[in-house]
C-alpha cells in the first residue's frame, strides 16, 4: 500500500500505490553528489520566488518567507548540519521539502511554474559558469609561471626536436611561450563556451513552458545570466554546453599532458634538462636514490579520465528523444570530476613550472653532436648563391663525412668547408653556433632573441589585459 506518511512520502507520490523499492531508491537517487549544486539551487529558487511575487502569483510576504527559509537552509548546508535524505532523490527535492517543513504553506508554493527539469539545467549552468571563471584564473597563473620562466632565462638555448630527434636550436623562452599560446587558446575556448552556458532555462518548466505569467528575463538578470534560452524543449533536454566544456577541458589536459611528458623526459638522467623541485616529486619505497616525477605523470594519467568523461557525456546524449530524460542525470558526476581534475592539474602544474630549474650545462652538451646547425650551413650556402636543394645535398654529405670521423660541422676547417662551396668565408663559423642559429630565425613567430622578446612583451601585455 502507499506510504502516505507525510514525513516519508515523495513529493511526486500522489499517483503511486506502492512504495519505491529499496533497490530503486538507491539506484535513482543522486543527492550524494548533486548536493554540490545546493548553493546554486537555492540562488535559483530565491530568484524564482521573488519573481513569482513580482508577477503576482504569490504574495510578497510568501516570497519573503521563502527567501528567509532558503537562507537558513543554505546556512545549515554550509555548516554541514543539514539532514540530506536519499529517499528524497536529489538536491532539489531535499531543499524543497526542508523548506516546506520549515515555513509551511508558502514553501509549497515555490515550485509553481517550475520543474526539476528547468531547475537542474539552471543549477548546472550556474555551477559551470563559476567553475569556468575559476579555471580561467588558474590558467592565468599557469601562463604567468610560463612567462616568468621565459623571462628568467632569456638567452638559454636547448635543442628543439622533431620526431624526438634533435633538430634545431631553440630558446628556452620560445619553448615556454609555445605552451603559453596553447593555454591562451584554451582560455579562449572556455570564454566562448561560457557565452553559451550563461543563458537561463528557468521558465521552460518540464518541457513546454508554463501558463503562469513568469518574467523570465528578470530572473535571468538577477542570476547574472546574459539572457534566456530560446526553446523550452531544447533548454531542458540538451547538455551540449557540458560537452563543450568537457571538450575544452580535455584540450587543457592534452596540453598539460604534453608538457608533463616533456618534463618527465627532461628530468631523466638521459636528458637532464631540468631539475624538478623536491616539493613536487616523490621517492621510492625501495630504491633510496629515486626522485620520481609523479606529478607530471599523474597529470598525464588524469588526462585519460577527462577524455573518458567527454566521450561518456556524448554517449549519454546521443540517443535521447526530446526533451528531458533521466539519462541526463548522468551528466553530473562526469562534469564534477572533470572540473576537479582539470583545476587540480592546472594548479599543481603552475606551481611546478614556477619552480623548474633548467640545467644549462646539460642543454649545452645536448646541442653538440647532433648537427643541429646543418640547416644553418645550408641556408648560409643559399646566401652565397647555391640553390637550396643543392646546398641541402652538399651539407648532407658533409654531415655523413663528419659522422665517419666523429667530428662536428663546426670542427671542419675553413678549407674543408670551402670544399662544399668556394664561396664559404670566415663568417660561416658564427652561423654554426647555437646562438648564431637562433639569431637567424627572425621570421615573426620564430626563435630569434628579438622576436622572442617581442612575443614575451606581447604575452605580458595580454595577461595584463585579460587578467
Ligand atoms: N536529479 C535529476 C537530474 O539530475 C533532476 C531532474 C529530475 N527530473 C525528473 N523529472 N525526474 O537530472
XYZ file of C-alpha atoms and ligand atoms in Angstrom:
479
model
C 0.000 0.000 0.000
C 1.035 3.539 -0.494
C 3.096 5.029 2.250
C 1.281 8.293 2.800
C 3.118 9.318 5.928
C 3.904 12.987 5.258
C 7.463 12.547 6.531
C 8.415 9.818 4.092
C 6.159 10.464 1.112
C 7.740 11.511 -2.181
C 6.838 14.959 -3.446
C 5.549 13.156 -6.553
C 3.866 10.338 -4.595
C 0.213 11.200 -5.241
C -0.455 8.764 -8.087
C 1.560 5.878 -6.634
C 0.001 2.918 -4.787
C 3.221 1.186 -3.830
C 6.339 2.429 -2.090
C 9.533 2.771 -4.095
C 11.543 -0.427 -3.993
C 14.695 -0.120 -1.923
C 16.933 -1.018 -4.850
C 15.233 1.628 -6.991
C 15.635 4.214 -4.272
C 19.353 3.524 -4.176
C 19.604 3.339 -7.944
C 17.820 6.580 -8.784
C 18.969 8.881 -6.021
C 21.635 11.432 -6.845
C 21.722 13.511 -3.684
C 25.083 12.162 -2.541
C 26.693 14.068 -5.402
C 24.224 16.646 -6.706
C 24.130 18.286 -3.273
C 27.192 20.006 -4.635
C 24.704 22.171 -6.565
C 22.869 23.292 -3.393
C 24.144 26.874 -3.375
C 23.121 27.360 -6.996
C 19.814 25.580 -6.494
C 18.985 27.971 -3.674
C 20.076 31.016 -5.684
C 17.753 29.897 -8.473
C 14.879 29.301 -6.052
C 15.290 32.699 -4.418
C 15.183 34.440 -7.794
C 12.183 32.358 -8.879
C 10.280 33.142 -5.648
C 10.928 36.878 -5.869
C 9.758 36.891 -9.470
C 6.595 34.911 -8.572
C 5.756 37.714 -6.148
C 6.577 40.438 -8.686
C 4.139 38.975 -11.201
C 1.522 38.380 -8.508
C 1.479 34.575 -8.462
C 2.431 34.558 -4.766
C 2.362 37.375 -2.215
C 5.367 39.467 -1.212
C 5.091 38.039 2.295
C 5.191 34.498 0.935
C 8.240 35.306 -1.192
C 9.974 36.845 1.814
C 9.243 33.744 3.908
C 10.607 31.525 1.130
C 13.784 33.582 0.766
C 14.341 33.609 4.519
C 13.745 29.882 4.763
C 16.123 29.179 1.899
C 18.807 31.339 3.512
C 18.500 29.327 6.720
C 18.707 26.071 4.810
C 21.807 27.274 2.982
C 23.409 28.196 6.302
C 22.701 24.688 7.587
C 24.098 23.116 4.451
C 27.251 25.174 4.739
C 27.576 24.295 8.424
C 27.077 20.662 7.407
C 24.200 20.240 9.828
C 21.585 19.794 7.105
C 19.982 16.321 7.048
C 20.246 15.038 3.487
C 17.667 12.358 2.708
C 18.411 9.851 -0.058
C 14.696 8.940 -0.172
C 14.074 12.469 -1.477
C 16.200 11.610 -4.511
C 18.068 14.763 -5.272
C 19.231 18.147 -4.087
C 16.119 19.853 -5.454
C 13.544 17.795 -3.567
C 15.645 17.760 -0.417
C 15.727 21.528 -0.267
C 12.103 21.978 -1.296
C 10.905 19.519 1.364
C 13.076 21.117 4.031
C 11.626 24.498 3.108
C 8.030 23.288 3.382
C 8.776 21.655 6.742
C 10.346 24.872 7.961
C 7.929 27.556 6.725
C 4.785 25.566 5.893
C 2.311 26.733 3.233
C 4.469 29.308 1.341
C 7.185 26.673 0.922
C 4.722 24.539 -1.003
C 4.187 27.372 -3.493
C 7.838 27.710 -4.527
C 7.593 25.093 -7.257
C 4.815 26.981 -9.073
C 5.611 27.314 -12.774
C 8.782 25.326 -12.379
C 10.008 21.775 -12.883
C 13.092 19.985 -11.706
C 13.927 19.812 -15.377
C 14.461 23.524 -15.856
C 15.696 23.759 -12.275
C 18.559 21.288 -12.744
C 19.501 22.771 -16.124
C 19.744 26.151 -14.414
C 21.764 24.812 -11.483
C 24.300 23.097 -13.729
C 24.712 26.264 -15.802
C 25.259 28.392 -12.691
C 27.719 25.855 -11.339
C 29.625 25.608 -14.593
C 29.803 29.366 -15.089
C 31.520 29.694 -11.721
C 33.877 26.814 -12.432
C 34.821 28.239 -15.832
C 35.780 31.506 -14.139
C 37.824 29.660 -11.509
C 39.602 27.583 -14.154
C 40.286 30.713 -16.176
C 42.045 32.222 -13.141
C 44.116 29.078 -12.624
C 45.126 29.090 -16.291
C 46.174 32.701 -15.872
C 48.513 31.648 -13.053
C 49.952 28.855 -15.164
C 50.555 31.242 -18.054
C 52.209 33.716 -15.688
C 54.547 30.965 -14.489
C 55.470 30.129 -18.100
C 56.152 33.783 -18.876
C 58.257 34.122 -15.717
C 60.292 31.071 -16.756
C 60.838 32.627 -20.171
C 61.907 35.950 -18.663
C 64.225 34.345 -16.132
C 66.417 32.706 -18.807
C 66.397 34.999 -21.843
C 69.461 33.631 -23.660
C 69.159 29.965 -22.740
C 69.317 27.648 -25.761
C 68.336 23.988 -25.931
C 67.833 21.535 -28.770
C 64.441 21.708 -30.424
C 63.114 18.340 -31.563
C 61.050 16.830 -34.297
C 60.330 13.089 -34.086
C 62.146 13.402 -30.735
C 65.341 13.701 -32.792
C 67.489 16.778 -32.230
C 66.508 19.227 -34.953
C 67.480 22.885 -34.488
C 68.451 25.020 -31.502
C 65.621 26.998 -29.890
C 65.387 29.390 -26.972
C 64.044 28.039 -23.682
C 61.863 31.160 -23.632
C 60.438 30.244 -27.030
C 59.622 26.758 -25.760
C 57.858 28.157 -22.664
C 55.881 30.580 -24.823
C 54.696 27.735 -27.046
C 52.737 26.463 -24.022
C 51.605 29.991 -23.226
C 49.914 30.061 -26.640
C 48.186 26.722 -26.061
C 46.701 27.873 -22.770
C 45.730 31.190 -24.325
C 43.623 29.316 -26.879
C 42.235 27.123 -24.106
C 41.072 30.221 -22.269
C 39.517 31.479 -25.490
C 37.598 28.232 -25.856
C 36.386 28.453 -22.248
C 35.257 32.048 -22.750
C 33.393 31.028 -25.888
C 31.761 28.100 -24.107
C 30.805 30.405 -21.227
C 28.697 32.557 -23.560
C 26.507 29.567 -24.362
C 26.475 28.328 -20.755
C 25.330 31.673 -19.414
C 21.694 31.553 -20.515
C 18.796 30.884 -18.156
C 16.432 27.924 -18.745
C 14.028 28.830 -15.901
C 10.503 29.213 -17.253
C 10.914 26.251 -19.593
C 9.279 24.237 -16.804
C 9.018 20.498 -17.533
C 9.361 20.823 -21.307
C 6.749 23.121 -22.820
C 6.856 26.302 -20.758
C 4.150 27.239 -18.276
C 0.823 29.015 -18.100
C 1.906 31.242 -15.233
C 2.904 34.754 -16.316
C 6.587 34.330 -15.442
C 9.045 37.132 -16.094
C 11.928 35.038 -17.359
C 14.159 37.991 -18.239
C 14.177 39.418 -14.744
C 15.055 36.040 -13.216
C 17.900 35.677 -15.703
C 19.184 39.155 -14.856
C 19.024 38.534 -11.119
C 21.063 35.358 -11.543
C 23.685 37.110 -13.673
C 22.752 35.313 -16.883
C 23.295 37.117 -20.189
C 19.798 36.162 -21.326
C 17.228 33.380 -21.517
C 17.243 30.156 -23.530
C 15.079 30.307 -26.636
C 13.294 26.951 -26.753
C 11.870 25.130 -23.759
C 12.329 21.603 -25.166
C 15.941 22.328 -26.026
C 16.643 24.081 -22.725
C 15.632 21.114 -20.565
C 16.760 18.420 -22.997
C 20.283 19.293 -24.044
C 23.610 19.256 -22.267
C 25.740 20.299 -25.207
C 27.222 23.032 -23.033
C 28.537 20.323 -20.715
C 30.104 18.536 -23.684
C 31.636 21.789 -24.906
C 33.160 22.451 -21.535
C 34.454 18.900 -21.242
C 35.963 19.177 -24.720
C 37.694 22.443 -23.809
C 38.828 20.826 -20.552
C 40.117 17.765 -22.417
C 42.245 20.061 -24.561
C 43.608 21.802 -21.464
C 44.538 18.359 -20.167
C 46.050 17.316 -23.508
C 48.264 20.405 -23.399
C 49.191 19.768 -19.782
C 49.895 16.163 -20.666
C 52.323 17.136 -23.418
C 54.107 19.484 -21.047
C 54.134 16.703 -18.461
C 55.637 14.259 -20.907
C 58.417 16.725 -21.690
C 59.120 17.297 -18.018
C 59.274 13.555 -17.372
C 61.765 13.201 -20.223
C 63.726 16.300 -19.251
C 64.008 15.209 -15.629
C 65.515 11.856 -16.641
C 69.274 11.312 -16.385
C 69.242 10.758 -20.145
C 68.129 14.349 -20.844
C 68.820 16.082 -17.550
C 67.493 19.379 -18.938
C 65.612 20.325 -15.768
C 65.781 19.771 -12.058
C 62.273 19.330 -10.654
C 61.636 20.879 -7.235
C 61.817 18.324 -4.400
C 58.472 19.518 -3.087
C 56.827 18.405 -6.319
C 58.451 14.962 -6.525
C 58.114 11.742 -4.593
C 60.506 8.948 -3.663
C 60.573 5.200 -3.927
C 59.785 2.867 -1.058
C 62.559 0.525 -2.132
C 65.135 2.469 -4.149
C 66.699 5.103 -1.902
C 68.203 7.102 -4.766
C 64.921 7.739 -6.605
C 63.297 11.108 -7.128
C 60.281 10.499 -9.290
C 58.274 12.959 -11.418
C 54.930 11.670 -10.131
C 53.132 14.991 -10.518
C 53.531 15.287 -14.293
C 52.963 11.540 -14.588
C 49.651 11.847 -12.745
C 48.609 14.833 -14.819
C 49.355 12.774 -17.927
C 47.346 9.898 -16.483
C 44.394 12.019 -15.401
C 44.145 13.331 -18.954
C 42.721 9.914 -19.814
C 39.946 10.339 -17.261
C 38.867 13.667 -18.679
C 38.886 12.373 -22.250
C 36.799 9.440 -20.998
C 34.213 11.728 -19.380
C 33.910 13.719 -22.603
C 33.236 10.543 -24.562
C 30.850 9.366 -21.814
C 28.740 12.512 -21.845
C 28.474 12.445 -25.625
C 27.357 8.832 -25.406
C 24.690 9.729 -22.821
C 23.266 12.395 -25.140
C 23.348 10.694 -28.481
C 20.203 8.575 -28.369
C 17.877 10.772 -26.335
C 14.494 11.771 -27.741
C 13.322 15.240 -26.764
C 13.041 16.551 -24.172
C 14.211 15.666 -20.653
C 15.196 12.070 -19.923
C 16.562 10.759 -16.668
C 19.724 9.727 -18.517
C 20.695 13.373 -18.209
C 21.277 12.893 -14.504
C 24.427 11.058 -15.602
C 25.999 14.349 -16.708
C 26.875 15.486 -13.220
C 29.393 13.017 -11.813
C 31.382 13.284 -15.030
C 31.217 17.066 -15.015
C 32.199 17.337 -11.348
C 35.145 15.021 -11.874
C 36.287 16.947 -14.951
C 36.041 20.258 -13.114
C 38.030 18.951 -10.141
C 40.615 17.068 -12.161
C 41.375 19.939 -14.515
C 41.501 22.584 -11.787
C 43.799 20.465 -9.609
C 46.022 19.623 -12.564
C 46.383 23.228 -13.722
C 47.066 24.421 -10.205
C 49.749 21.858 -9.429
C 51.424 22.350 -12.800
C 51.535 26.125 -12.295
C 53.416 25.513 -9.036
C 55.758 23.054 -10.704
C 56.513 25.290 -13.689
C 57.226 28.249 -11.418
C 59.900 26.199 -9.636
C 61.560 24.492 -12.607
C 65.327 24.835 -12.701
C 66.668 24.457 -16.251
C 70.185 22.981 -16.457
C 72.197 24.994 -18.928
C 75.207 22.612 -18.847
C 73.089 19.668 -19.958
C 71.353 21.666 -22.663
C 74.731 22.910 -23.914
C 76.045 19.346 -24.055
C 72.957 18.212 -25.967
C 73.482 20.975 -28.513
C 76.706 19.219 -29.532
C 76.942 16.122 -31.664
C 73.555 16.307 -33.323
C 74.409 18.585 -36.294
C 71.712 20.980 -35.120
C 73.110 23.777 -37.278
C 73.192 21.773 -40.514
C 70.196 23.755 -41.801
C 72.050 26.955 -40.964
C 75.003 25.860 -43.071
C 72.687 25.025 -45.963
C 70.933 28.404 -45.566
C 74.369 30.077 -45.496
C 75.289 28.435 -48.808
C 71.985 29.620 -50.261
C 73.050 33.119 -49.205
C 76.201 32.551 -51.276
C 74.186 31.675 -54.354
C 73.595 27.883 -54.172
C 70.061 26.642 -54.851
C 68.638 25.242 -51.572
C 68.285 21.658 -52.830
C 71.951 21.630 -53.835
C 73.021 23.172 -50.549
C 70.981 20.528 -48.679
C 72.727 17.744 -50.621
C 76.219 19.190 -50.084
C 75.711 19.682 -46.338
C 74.195 16.207 -46.072
C 77.403 14.780 -47.482
C 79.471 16.880 -45.073
C 77.382 15.520 -42.168
C 77.966 11.952 -43.378
C 81.712 12.614 -43.551
C 81.724 14.119 -40.051
C 79.811 11.113 -38.703
C 82.500 8.797 -40.112
C 85.239 10.860 -38.483
C 83.450 11.570 -35.194
C 83.530 15.323 -35.836
C 81.065 18.170 -35.873
C 80.396 20.699 -38.615
C 81.975 23.429 -36.508
C 85.158 21.312 -36.236
C 85.709 21.479 -40.004
C 88.417 23.834 -41.172
C 87.715 26.742 -43.480
C 89.460 24.786 -46.268
C 87.259 21.766 -45.690
C 84.176 23.952 -45.680
C 85.338 25.630 -48.882
C 85.284 22.151 -50.361
C 81.481 22.399 -50.094
C 81.490 25.677 -51.965
C 84.288 28.094 -52.742
C 82.011 30.912 -51.580
C 82.371 29.873 -47.908
C 84.023 32.539 -45.717
C 85.220 33.080 -42.117
C 81.716 34.290 -41.168
C 80.485 30.693 -41.537
C 81.681 29.799 -38.033
C 79.285 32.231 -36.367
C 76.462 30.613 -38.334
C 77.407 27.206 -36.948
C 76.962 28.179 -33.269
C 73.637 27.600 -31.458
C 73.416 31.337 -30.779
C 74.019 32.154 -34.445
C 71.400 29.622 -35.402
C 68.629 31.007 -33.187
C 69.540 34.590 -34.079
C 68.981 33.774 -37.754
C 65.399 32.587 -37.238
C 63.863 36.020 -37.407
C 60.540 35.302 -39.063
C 57.609 36.521 -36.932
C 56.862 33.684 -34.531
C 60.451 32.393 -34.846
C 63.004 31.736 -32.122
C 65.383 34.698 -32.702
C 66.007 36.503 -29.392
C 64.487 39.797 -30.514
C 61.407 38.007 -31.875
C 61.032 36.116 -28.608
C 61.466 39.360 -26.668
C 58.591 40.829 -28.692
C 56.495 37.727 -28.074
C 57.244 37.959 -24.357
C 56.203 41.605 -24.220
C 53.018 40.730 -26.094
C 52.359 37.837 -23.698
C 52.818 40.110 -20.683
C 50.526 42.715 -22.195
C 47.893 40.075 -22.991
C 47.984 38.784 -19.425
C 47.565 42.349 -18.190
C 44.591 42.982 -20.457
C 42.956 39.624 -19.869
C 43.661 39.358 -16.151
N 18.149 14.653 -10.485
C 17.624 14.995 -11.777
C 18.741 15.226 -12.761
O 19.828 15.402 -12.339
C 16.800 16.204 -11.665
C 15.673 16.278 -12.672
C 14.773 15.149 -12.484
N 13.567 15.336 -13.188
C 12.688 14.355 -13.308
N 11.595 14.623 -13.878
N 12.949 13.164 -12.841
O 18.571 15.254 -13.957
